[in-house]
Amino acid sequence: MSLSGPVIEAQEADRMQWWKAAKFGLFVHWGLYALHGKGEWHMSGAKIPVKEYEKLAERFNPVKFDAREWVALAKAAGMKYIVVTAKHHDGFAMYHSEHDPFNIVDATPFRRDPLKELAEECQREGLRMCFYYSHVIDWHHPHAIHEFYNNTWDYPLEEKAFYAYWNRKAKPQVKELLTKYGPVGLIWFDTAGGLSKKDSQEMIDWVRDHQPTCLINSRVSHWPQYAGDYSSKGDNEIPMHGEDSRPWETPMTLNDSWGYQNKDQSWKSSEALIRKLVHVASKGGNLLLNVGPTAEGDIPDESVERLKAVGRWTSRFGEAIYDTTPSPFHYEQEWGAITVRDTTLYLLIHGPYWSKGGIDLYGLNNAIRHAYVLQGDEDADEARKPLSVQQHYHAAVGLHQLHITLPPSAPDDVVSVVALELDGKPHVDPRWLQLPTGDIRLDIAHAEVKSGGEAGNEAGWSFTMLEPGEFDVVMIAFKRFNQEWSAHCHQEVIATVAGQQVSCIPAVDKLLEDTPTCQHPYEEVHSVLGRVQIRQPGEYDIRLQSAWVKEKTGFFEAWQAAPIRLRSLQLVKVAP
Ligand code: FHN
């Protein structure tokens, strides 16, 4: 019997359900490379010969590894799935593989199968066990071929025969993972550069044949039509709202490394991590947060502390994260983020904004039945006590405005939550509205893009101005940290609004290294293009012409994202 379109769609929706509700998972990069403490790319970076690298296995004895501790930590953080490196680019299997003796049971004094122990513990504790598998890069196997990253120091490229690797190692090992470890939540493939459409499809079919409900991430392939069940964003990349039409996930490091790096002490704070989780959920994504255990098998203290701190927050306010859908607003609110469950809107308010006594939200067309603060403690006296809300209709521009008065103290210093129970599903004004701060934020993901002339393509939006005045026109871009701005940015950018034109070669007027959506390896660059006056309330068009405005092409290997990516154009109100 052949399955028709709607039947296939229903099956896809079904297998995605747990993952969409989960929102938060643990990524684990663990392997022989932990012995060097220089990250999982060290073999390639130092061109370590296979014979020498193999010797690491004789010393790998992670006696402190305890599956119960790892799973308990993930659970305490509020994570619902664990993705562990079954085989990374070094080709070493962290489980008992019959297809290659270069594995943790046969090649190390440890002789245990940690993935089996983790899978069993996950089953007991109700988490989904998932495996990372580097299906194209394999520096240990003489015949693995990637587009760029091959072991050519041991094996000349011209002597490689890809299918000897693909058929005798990659596919058989993936089958082992799918047949010997119980139900597998997903296989997280990585770095598919050079894999053909046919081989991409073959790997997808292979997974489906062995476990039809197992999810597959987009990095299984470079070809959009063979890109699995959901989109893996670039490493540490949080997209713009609505940028991806597919379900997506951001893989994120706790410091700047995946595998254990003893010198990397560039830890994100617990507060920053909570805000990132909130912003990812608000845009409809999942956050996959990484730890890099040591060669002894324990998770570094700095990681444990952070995951526990995030867990203290999720255990109180998880109602606003798990099983929610994205904010119905296509722009970010300056005070925080929004998630939705059915007819409830959750406003996740960053600590400093609480102290202002109240917050405003424009463009929510529903009536509010009940507004209350989530105390994060069911016994609290104030639980679900109604908040005072004022709703006002601005007739001149046809806009609903909402003001919520907040109690003096916030339940949480980092992010507190106000729940708004609405009279129905959220119904939001679709226009780009001036925010209560007076600013206007226009995301490039939602612009109408036209191919342009010499200055580049043109991005256009229409927005609604409520309170006119003087505005700085600011361009926001994400730049990779190791890129010189001036090397990429030597062309004029032109913005046109309300009959005025501003133009310049954008400079780095402000550089932010850590915001709720921007972190290493990206930096957020603000460039002031000029100043404009808008004298009347009403509807306006704005256009941005720049070589960086790209036609929407869709797919590229996200971890190698462009050195500079345009994010938004903002009108920032100048204080009178
Ligand atoms: O090369 C890998 C890297 O080591 C790490 O596993 C990350 C995780 O997303 N993926 C690749 C680079 O994007």
Coordinates of C-alpha atoms and ligand atoms in Angstrom, one line a residue:
M1 CA 0.0 0.0 0.0
S2 CA 1.5 3.4 -0.9
L3 CA 1.1 6.2 1.6
S4 CA -0.4 9.5 0.4
G5 CA 0.7 13.0 1.3
P6 CA -1.6 13.7 4.2
V7 CA -0.8 10.3 5.8
I8 CA 2.9 11.0 5.6
E9 CA 2.4 14.5 7.0
A10 CA 0.5 13.0 10.0
Q11 CA 3.3 10.5 10.7
E12 CA 5.8 13.3 10.6
A13 CA 3.8 15.4 12.9
D14 CA 3.4 12.5 15.3
R15 CA 7.0 11.7 15.6
M16 CA 7.9 15.4 16.1
Q17 CA 5.4 15.8 19.0
W18 CA 7.7 14.9 22.0
W19 CA 10.5 17.0 20.6
K20 CA 8.4 20.1 20.0
A21 CA 7.1 19.9 23.6
A22 CA 10.6 19.2 25.0
K23 CA 12.2 22.6 24.2
F24 CA 15.4 21.8 26.1
G25 CA 18.0 19.1 25.7
L26 CA 21.6 18.2 26.8
F27 CA 24.3 17.8 24.2
V28 CA 27.4 15.8 25.3
H29 CA 30.7 16.0 23.4
W30 CA 32.7 13.2 24.9
G31 CA 35.6 11.2 23.4
L32 CA 39.3 10.3 23.5
Y33 CA 40.0 14.0 22.7
A34 CA 39.2 14.8 26.3
L35 CA 42.6 13.4 27.3
H36 CA 44.3 16.2 25.4
G37 CA 41.9 18.8 26.7
K38 CA 42.1 20.7 23.5
G39 CA 38.7 20.1 22.0
E40 CA 37.4 17.5 19.5
W41 CA 39.2 19.0 16.5
H42 CA 42.7 18.6 18.0
M43 CA 43.5 15.4 16.0
S44 CA 42.9 17.4 12.7
G45 CA 44.4 20.7 14.0
A46 CA 47.7 18.9 15.1
K47 CA 47.5 16.4 12.2
I48 CA 48.0 13.5 14.7
P49 CA 48.7 10.3 12.8
V50 CA 46.1 7.6 13.3
K51 CA 48.6 5.2 14.9
E52 CA 49.5 7.8 17.5
Y53 CA 45.9 8.9 18.1
E54 CA 44.9 5.2 18.7
K55 CA 47.3 5.1 21.6
L56 CA 45.0 7.5 23.5
A57 CA 42.5 4.7 23.8
E58 CA 45.0 2.7 26.0
R59 CA 44.9 5.6 28.5
F60 CA 41.2 6.3 28.3
N61 CA 39.6 5.0 31.6
P62 CA 36.8 7.3 32.7
V63 CA 36.2 5.6 36.0
K64 CA 34.2 8.5 37.3
F65 CA 31.5 8.2 34.6
D66 CA 28.1 7.6 36.2
A67 CA 25.1 7.4 33.9
R68 CA 22.8 8.1 36.9
E69 CA 24.6 11.4 37.7
W70 CA 24.6 12.6 34.1
V71 CA 20.9 11.8 33.6
A72 CA 20.0 13.3 37.0
L73 CA 21.9 16.5 36.1
A74 CA 20.0 16.8 32.8
K75 CA 16.8 16.2 34.5
A76 CA 17.6 18.7 37.3
A77 CA 18.3 21.3 34.5
G78 CA 14.8 20.6 33.1
M79 CA 16.2 18.9 30.0
K80 CA 14.0 16.3 28.2
Y81 CA 16.5 14.6 25.9
I82 CA 20.2 13.8 25.8
V83 CA 22.3 13.8 22.6
V84 CA 25.7 12.0 23.2
T85 CA 28.5 11.8 20.7
A86 CA 28.4 8.1 19.6
K87 CA 31.1 8.8 17.1
H88 CA 32.7 12.2 16.5
H89 CA 35.0 13.2 13.6
D90 CA 38.0 11.3 15.2
G91 CA 36.1 8.1 14.3
F92 CA 36.2 6.6 17.8
A93 CA 33.0 4.8 18.8
M94 CA 31.9 5.6 22.4
Y95 CA 29.9 2.4 22.4
H96 CA 30.5 -1.3 21.7
S97 CA 30.6 -1.5 17.9
E98 CA 31.0 -4.8 16.1
H99 CA 32.0 -3.0 13.0
D100 CA 35.2 -1.3 14.2
P101 CA 37.4 -2.3 17.1
F102 CA 38.3 1.4 17.5
N103 CA 35.6 1.6 20.3
I104 CA 35.4 2.2 24.0
V105 CA 34.8 -1.4 24.9
D106 CA 37.4 -3.1 22.7
A107 CA 40.1 -0.5 22.7
T108 CA 40.2 0.9 26.3
P109 CA 40.8 -0.4 29.7
F110 CA 37.4 0.9 30.7
R111 CA 35.7 -1.9 28.7
R112 CA 32.2 -0.5 29.6
D113 CA 29.6 0.8 27.1
P114 CA 28.6 4.2 28.5
L115 CA 25.9 4.7 25.8
K116 CA 24.1 1.5 26.9
E117 CA 24.3 2.7 30.6
L118 CA 22.9 6.1 29.6
A119 CA 20.2 4.6 27.4
E120 CA 19.0 2.4 30.2
E121 CA 19.1 5.3 32.7
C122 CA 17.2 7.6 30.3
Q123 CA 14.5 4.9 29.9
R124 CA 14.2 4.7 33.7
E125 CA 14.0 8.4 34.2
G126 CA 11.8 9.3 31.2
L127 CA 14.3 11.2 29.1
R128 CA 14.8 10.5 25.4
M129 CA 18.2 9.0 24.5
C130 CA 19.6 10.4 21.3
F131 CA 22.9 9.9 19.4
Y132 CA 25.3 12.3 17.6
Y133 CA 26.9 10.6 14.7
S134 CA 29.6 12.1 12.4
H135 CA 28.5 10.4 9.2
V136 CA 30.8 12.1 6.7
I137 CA 33.9 13.2 8.6
D138 CA 36.0 10.4 10.0
W139 CA 39.7 11.0 10.4
H140 CA 40.4 7.4 11.5
H141 CA 38.9 5.6 8.5
P142 CA 41.1 5.6 5.4
H143 CA 38.1 6.0 3.0
A144 CA 35.9 8.7 4.6
I145 CA 35.6 11.7 2.3
H146 CA 34.3 15.1 3.3
E147 CA 34.2 18.2 1.1
F148 CA 37.0 19.8 3.0
Y149 CA 38.0 18.1 6.3
N150 CA 39.8 14.9 5.6
N151 CA 42.7 13.0 7.1
T152 CA 45.2 13.5 4.3
W153 CA 48.2 13.3 6.6
D154 CA 47.7 9.5 6.8
Y155 CA 45.6 8.7 3.7
P156 CA 46.1 10.5 0.4
L157 CA 42.8 11.8 -1.0
E158 CA 43.2 10.1 -4.3
E159 CA 43.4 6.7 -2.7
K160 CA 40.1 7.1 -0.9
A161 CA 37.1 5.0 -1.9
F162 CA 34.1 6.6 -0.1
Y163 CA 31.7 3.6 -0.3
A164 CA 34.2 1.4 1.5
Y165 CA 33.7 3.7 4.5
W166 CA 30.0 4.4 3.9
N167 CA 28.9 0.8 3.5
R168 CA 31.2 -0.8 5.9
K169 CA 31.4 1.7 8.8
A170 CA 28.9 4.6 8.7
K171 CA 25.7 2.7 7.8
P172 CA 26.4 -0.4 9.9
Q173 CA 27.3 1.7 12.9
V174 CA 24.1 3.8 12.6
K175 CA 22.2 0.5 12.4
E176 CA 23.8 -0.6 15.6
L177 CA 22.7 2.5 17.4
L178 CA 19.2 2.1 16.1
T179 CA 18.9 -1.6 17.0
K180 CA 20.8 -2.2 20.2
Y181 CA 19.9 0.8 22.4
G182 CA 16.1 0.7 22.6
P183 CA 14.1 3.6 21.4
V184 CA 16.3 6.4 20.0
G185 CA 14.8 9.9 20.1
L186 CA 16.9 11.3 17.3
I187 CA 20.2 10.9 15.4
W188 CA 22.1 14.1 15.3
F189 CA 24.1 14.0 12.1
D190 CA 26.8 16.6 11.4
T191 CA 28.9 18.3 8.7
A192 CA 27.5 16.6 5.6
G193 CA 29.7 18.6 3.2
G194 CA 30.1 16.7 -0.1
L195 CA 27.5 14.0 0.6
S196 CA 25.4 13.4 -2.6
K197 CA 21.6 13.6 -2.7
K198 CA 21.4 9.9 -3.2
D199 CA 23.6 9.1 -0.2
S200 CA 21.7 11.6 1.9
Q201 CA 18.4 10.0 1.0
E202 CA 19.9 6.6 1.7
M203 CA 20.9 7.6 5.2
I204 CA 17.4 9.0 5.9
D205 CA 15.8 5.8 4.6
W206 CA 18.2 3.7 6.6
V207 CA 17.2 5.4 9.8
R208 CA 13.5 5.2 8.9
D209 CA 13.8 1.5 8.1
H210 CA 15.3 0.7 11.5
Q211 CA 13.4 3.1 13.7
P212 CA 10.6 4.9 11.9
T213 CA 9.9 7.3 14.8
C214 CA 13.6 8.3 15.3
L215 CA 14.0 12.0 14.3
I216 CA 16.8 13.2 12.0
N217 CA 18.3 16.7 12.1
S218 CA 19.0 18.7 9.0
R219 CA 22.7 18.2 9.0
V220 CA 22.2 14.8 7.6
S221 CA 22.4 16.5 4.2
H222 CA 23.4 19.6 2.4
W223 CA 20.5 19.3 0.1
P224 CA 17.3 21.1 1.3
Q225 CA 15.0 18.4 0.1
Y226 CA 16.9 15.7 2.1
A227 CA 17.3 17.7 5.3
G228 CA 15.6 15.5 7.9
D229 CA 12.8 16.4 10.3
Y230 CA 14.1 19.7 11.7
S231 CA 16.6 22.3 11.1
S232 CA 19.8 22.5 13.2
K233 CA 20.8 26.2 13.3
G234 CA 24.4 27.2 13.1
D235 CA 26.4 26.5 16.3
N236 CA 25.3 29.1 18.9
E237 CA 23.1 30.8 16.4
I238 CA 19.7 32.0 17.5
P239 CA 17.6 33.0 14.4
M240 CA 15.3 35.9 13.9
H241 CA 11.6 35.3 14.7
G242 CA 10.0 33.3 11.9
E243 CA 13.3 33.0 9.9
D244 CA 12.9 29.3 9.6
S245 CA 9.7 27.7 8.3
R246 CA 10.7 24.4 9.8
P247 CA 11.0 23.3 13.5
W248 CA 14.5 24.3 14.6
E249 CA 17.1 23.8 17.3
T250 CA 20.1 25.9 18.4
P251 CA 23.1 23.8 19.5
M252 CA 24.9 25.9 22.1
T253 CA 28.1 25.7 24.1
L254 CA 28.4 26.6 27.8
N255 CA 31.8 28.1 27.2
D256 CA 33.3 28.5 23.7
S257 CA 34.1 24.8 23.2
W258 CA 32.2 21.5 22.5
G259 CA 34.7 18.9 23.7
Y260 CA 36.6 19.4 26.9
Q261 CA 39.1 22.3 26.8
N262 CA 40.8 22.9 30.0
K263 CA 41.9 26.4 29.1
D264 CA 38.5 27.6 28.0
Q265 CA 37.1 29.5 30.9
S266 CA 34.8 31.7 28.9
W267 CA 31.6 30.5 30.6
K268 CA 28.2 32.0 29.9
S269 CA 26.5 33.0 33.1
S270 CA 23.5 31.1 34.4
E271 CA 21.5 34.3 34.0
A272 CA 22.5 34.6 30.3
L273 CA 21.6 31.0 29.7
I274 CA 18.1 31.4 31.2
R275 CA 17.5 34.4 29.0
K276 CA 18.7 32.4 25.9
L277 CA 16.4 29.5 26.7
V278 CA 13.5 32.0 27.1
H279 CA 14.3 33.7 23.8
V280 CA 14.7 30.4 21.9
A281 CA 11.4 29.1 23.2
S282 CA 9.7 32.5 22.3
K283 CA 10.8 32.1 18.7
G284 CA 9.6 28.5 18.7
G285 CA 12.9 26.7 18.8
N286 CA 14.6 24.1 21.0
L287 CA 17.9 24.7 22.9
L288 CA 20.5 22.0 23.0
L289 CA 23.0 23.0 25.6
N290 CA 26.4 21.3 25.6
V291 CA 28.8 19.9 28.2
G292 CA 32.2 18.5 27.5
P293 CA 33.0 15.8 30.1
T294 CA 36.6 15.1 31.1
A295 CA 38.6 12.0 30.3
E296 CA 37.8 10.7 33.8
G297 CA 34.1 10.9 33.0
D298 CA 32.9 13.7 35.0
I299 CA 31.2 16.9 33.9
P300 CA 33.2 20.0 34.8
D301 CA 31.9 21.8 38.0
E302 CA 31.4 25.1 36.1
S303 CA 28.9 23.2 33.8
V304 CA 27.2 21.5 36.7
E305 CA 26.7 24.7 38.6
R306 CA 25.2 26.4 35.5
L307 CA 22.8 23.5 34.6
K308 CA 21.6 23.4 38.2
A309 CA 20.9 27.1 38.2
V310 CA 19.0 26.9 35.0
G311 CA 17.1 24.0 36.5
R312 CA 16.1 26.0 39.6
W313 CA 14.5 28.4 37.1
T314 CA 12.8 25.8 34.8
S315 CA 11.4 24.0 37.8
R316 CA 9.6 27.2 38.9
F317 CA 8.7 28.6 35.5
G318 CA 8.7 25.7 33.1
E319 CA 5.0 26.2 32.5
A320 CA 6.0 29.1 30.3
I321 CA 8.5 27.1 28.3
Y322 CA 7.6 23.4 27.8
D323 CA 5.0 22.6 25.2
T324 CA 4.5 26.2 24.2
T325 CA 4.3 27.8 20.8
P326 CA 6.1 30.9 19.6
S327 CA 5.2 34.5 20.3
P328 CA 2.5 35.7 18.0
F329 CA 4.4 39.0 17.6
H330 CA 7.1 38.9 14.9
Y331 CA 9.4 41.3 16.7
E332 CA 11.1 41.2 20.1
Q333 CA 9.8 43.2 23.0
E334 CA 12.5 45.2 24.7
W335 CA 11.4 43.9 28.2
G336 CA 11.8 40.2 27.3
A337 CA 9.9 37.5 25.4
I338 CA 6.6 35.9 24.9
T339 CA 5.3 32.3 24.6
V340 CA 1.9 30.8 24.2
R341 CA -0.2 27.9 25.3
D342 CA -3.6 27.7 23.8
T343 CA -5.3 30.9 25.1
T344 CA -2.6 31.9 27.6
L345 CA 0.1 34.3 26.7
Y346 CA 3.2 34.2 28.9
L347 CA 5.2 37.4 29.2
L348 CA 8.8 36.5 30.3
I349 CA 10.1 39.7 31.8
H350 CA 13.8 40.4 32.3
G351 CA 14.6 41.4 35.9
P352 CA 15.6 45.1 35.3
Y353 CA 12.3 45.8 33.5
W354 CA 10.2 44.6 36.4
S355 CA 11.5 47.4 38.6
K356 CA 9.9 49.9 36.3
G357 CA 6.5 49.1 37.9
G358 CA 4.7 48.0 34.8
I359 CA 5.0 47.0 31.2
D360 CA 3.2 47.9 28.0
L361 CA 2.3 45.7 25.1
Y362 CA 0.9 47.1 21.8
G363 CA -1.1 45.2 19.3
L364 CA -2.8 42.5 21.3
N365 CA -6.4 42.5 20.1
N366 CA -7.9 40.0 22.6
A367 CA -9.7 40.9 25.9
I368 CA -7.9 39.7 29.0
R369 CA -9.8 37.4 31.3
H370 CA -7.2 37.0 34.0
A371 CA -3.7 38.3 34.4
Y372 CA -1.4 37.0 37.2
V373 CA 2.2 36.5 38.1
L374 CA 3.6 33.0 38.1
Q375 CA 5.1 32.8 41.6
G376 CA 7.1 29.6 40.8
D377 CA 5.8 28.3 44.1
E378 CA 2.4 26.8 44.3
D379 CA 1.9 27.6 48.0
A380 CA 2.6 31.3 47.6
D381 CA -0.2 33.5 49.0
E382 CA -0.2 35.7 45.9
A383 CA -0.5 32.8 43.5
R384 CA -2.8 33.7 40.6
K385 CA -3.9 36.9 42.4
P386 CA -5.3 39.1 39.6
L387 CA -3.1 41.9 38.3
S388 CA -4.4 45.3 37.3
V389 CA -4.5 45.7 33.5
Q390 CA -5.6 48.6 31.4
Q391 CA -6.6 48.1 27.8
H392 CA -6.9 51.2 25.6
Y393 CA -7.9 51.5 21.9
H394 CA -5.9 54.1 20.0
A395 CA -8.6 55.1 17.4
A396 CA -6.4 57.3 15.2
V397 CA -4.2 54.3 14.2
G398 CA -6.6 51.5 15.1
L399 CA -4.4 50.0 17.8
H400 CA -5.0 48.1 21.0
Q401 CA -2.6 49.1 23.8
L402 CA -2.2 47.2 27.1
H403 CA -0.6 48.3 30.3
I404 CA 0.0 45.8 33.1
T405 CA 0.8 47.1 36.6
L406 CA 3.4 44.8 38.3
P407 CA 3.7 44.2 42.0
P408 CA 6.9 45.9 43.5
S409 CA 9.0 42.7 43.8
A410 CA 9.7 40.2 41.1
P411 CA 9.5 36.5 42.0
D412 CA 12.8 36.0 40.2
D413 CA 15.8 38.4 39.6
V414 CA 16.5 37.0 36.1
V415 CA 13.2 36.4 34.4
S416 CA 9.8 36.5 35.9
V417 CA 6.5 35.5 34.2
V418 CA 3.2 37.1 33.9
A419 CA 0.4 34.9 32.5
L420 CA -2.4 36.5 30.5
E421 CA -5.5 34.3 30.0
L422 CA -7.2 35.6 26.9
D423 CA -10.7 35.4 25.6
G424 CA -9.5 33.1 22.8
K425 CA -6.4 32.2 20.8
P426 CA -4.1 35.2 20.6
H427 CA -5.1 37.6 17.9
V428 CA -2.3 40.1 17.2
D429 CA -2.0 43.2 15.0
P430 CA 0.1 42.0 12.0
R431 CA 1.7 45.4 11.4
W432 CA 5.1 46.5 12.4
L433 CA 4.2 48.7 15.3
Q434 CA 6.2 51.3 17.1
L435 CA 7.1 49.7 20.5
P436 CA 6.1 51.3 23.7
T437 CA 9.7 52.6 24.1
G438 CA 9.2 54.6 20.9
D439 CA 11.5 52.4 18.8
I440 CA 10.7 50.4 15.7
R441 CA 12.3 47.0 15.1
L442 CA 12.2 45.6 11.6
D443 CA 13.7 42.1 11.1
I444 CA 15.3 41.3 7.8
A445 CA 13.6 37.9 7.8
H446 CA 10.3 39.5 7.2
A447 CA 11.3 42.2 4.7
E448 CA 10.2 42.2 1.2
V449 CA 13.4 41.8 -0.8
K450 CA 13.8 43.1 -4.3
S451 CA 16.9 42.8 -6.4
G452 CA 18.6 46.1 -6.6
G453 CA 21.1 48.2 -8.4
E454 CA 24.7 49.2 -7.6
A455 CA 24.1 49.6 -3.8
G456 CA 22.8 46.1 -3.7
N457 CA 19.4 44.5 -3.0
E458 CA 16.6 46.4 -1.3
A459 CA 14.7 45.3 1.8
G460 CA 11.4 47.0 2.4
W461 CA 8.9 47.1 5.3
S462 CA 5.8 49.2 6.1
F463 CA 5.4 50.3 9.7
T464 CA 2.9 52.2 11.9
M465 CA 4.1 55.3 13.7
L466 CA 2.2 56.3 16.8
E467 CA 4.4 58.9 18.4
P468 CA 6.5 60.8 15.8
G469 CA 9.7 62.5 16.6
E470 CA 13.4 62.2 15.8
F471 CA 15.0 58.8 15.1
D472 CA 18.4 57.3 14.6
V473 CA 18.3 54.8 11.7
V474 CA 20.4 51.9 13.1
M475 CA 21.4 48.8 11.2
I476 CA 22.0 45.6 13.3
A477 CA 24.2 42.8 12.0
F478 CA 25.8 39.7 13.5
K479 CA 29.5 39.4 12.8
R480 CA 31.6 36.4 13.4
F481 CA 34.1 37.3 16.2
N482 CA 37.2 36.6 14.1
Q483 CA 36.2 38.8 11.2
E484 CA 37.4 42.4 10.7
W485 CA 34.4 44.6 10.1
S486 CA 36.3 46.9 7.8
A487 CA 37.4 43.9 5.6
H488 CA 33.8 43.2 4.7
C489 CA 32.2 46.5 5.0
H490 CA 33.3 49.1 2.5
Q491 CA 30.2 49.8 0.5
E492 CA 27.6 52.5 1.2
V493 CA 24.3 51.5 2.8
I494 CA 21.2 53.6 2.0
A495 CA 18.0 53.9 4.1
T496 CA 15.0 55.8 2.8
V497 CA 12.0 56.8 4.9
A498 CA 9.4 59.5 5.0
G499 CA 11.0 61.2 2.0
Q500 CA 14.4 61.3 3.7
Q501 CA 17.5 59.4 2.8
V502 CA 20.4 58.6 5.0
S503 CA 23.5 56.8 3.8
C504 CA 27.0 55.9 4.9
I505 CA 29.6 53.2 5.0
P506 CA 28.4 51.5 8.2
A507 CA 30.8 51.7 11.1
V508 CA 30.9 49.7 14.4
D509 CA 29.2 52.2 16.6
K510 CA 28.3 49.7 19.2
L511 CA 29.5 46.1 19.7
L512 CA 27.7 43.7 22.0
E513 CA 29.3 40.4 22.8
D514 CA 26.4 38.8 24.7
T515 CA 22.7 39.5 24.3
P516 CA 19.8 37.1 24.7
T517 CA 20.2 36.1 21.1
C518 CA 23.8 36.8 20.3
Q519 CA 26.9 35.1 21.7
H520 CA 30.2 33.7 20.7
P521 CA 31.1 33.1 17.8
Y522 CA 28.9 36.1 16.8
E523 CA 29.0 39.7 18.0
E524 CA 26.1 42.1 17.5
V525 CA 27.2 45.3 15.6
H526 CA 25.0 48.4 15.7
S527 CA 25.7 51.0 12.9
V528 CA 24.0 54.4 12.9
L529 CA 23.2 55.3 9.3
G530 CA 21.9 58.7 10.1
R531 CA 19.0 60.6 11.7
V532 CA 15.5 61.3 10.4
Q533 CA 12.4 63.3 11.4
I534 CA 9.0 61.8 11.3
R535 CA 6.3 64.4 11.9
Q536 CA 3.0 62.7 11.7
P537 CA 1.5 59.5 13.1
G538 CA 0.5 57.0 10.4
E539 CA 1.8 54.3 8.0
Y540 CA 5.2 54.6 6.5
D541 CA 7.4 52.7 4.1
I542 CA 11.1 52.2 4.8
R543 CA 13.7 50.7 2.5
L544 CA 17.3 49.6 3.1
Q545 CA 19.7 49.1 0.2
S546 CA 22.8 47.1 0.9
A547 CA 25.0 44.5 -0.6
W548 CA 24.2 42.4 2.5
V549 CA 20.5 42.2 1.7
K550 CA 20.3 38.7 0.3
E551 CA 17.6 37.1 -1.7
K552 CA 16.0 34.3 0.4
T553 CA 17.8 31.3 -0.8
G554 CA 17.1 29.0 2.1
F555 CA 19.8 26.5 2.7
F556 CA 23.5 26.4 3.4
E557 CA 25.6 24.5 5.9
A558 CA 24.6 26.6 8.8
W559 CA 27.7 26.2 11.0
Q560 CA 29.7 27.9 8.3
A561 CA 27.3 30.9 8.2
A562 CA 28.4 34.1 6.4
P563 CA 31.0 36.3 8.2
I564 CA 28.4 39.0 8.5
R565 CA 24.6 38.6 8.5
L566 CA 22.2 41.4 8.5
R567 CA 19.5 41.0 11.2
S568 CA 17.4 44.2 11.4
L569 CA 16.9 47.8 10.8
Q570 CA 15.7 49.9 13.7
L571 CA 14.4 53.4 14.3
V572 CA 15.7 54.4 17.7
K573 CA 13.8 57.3 19.2
V574 CA 16.1 60.2 20.1
A575 CA 15.2 61.6 23.5
P576 CA 13.7 65.1 23.0
Ligands
FHN1 O1 32.7 20.1 13.7 C1 31.6 19.9 14.6 C2 31.9 20.4 16.0 O2 33.0 19.7 16.5 C3 30.7 20.2 16.9 O3 30.4 18.8 17.0 C4 29.6 21.0 16.4 C5 28.3 20.9 17.2 O4 27.3 21.5 16.5 N1 29.3 20.5 15.0 C6 30.4 20.6 14.1 C7 30.6 22.0 13.6 O5 29.4 22.7 13.5

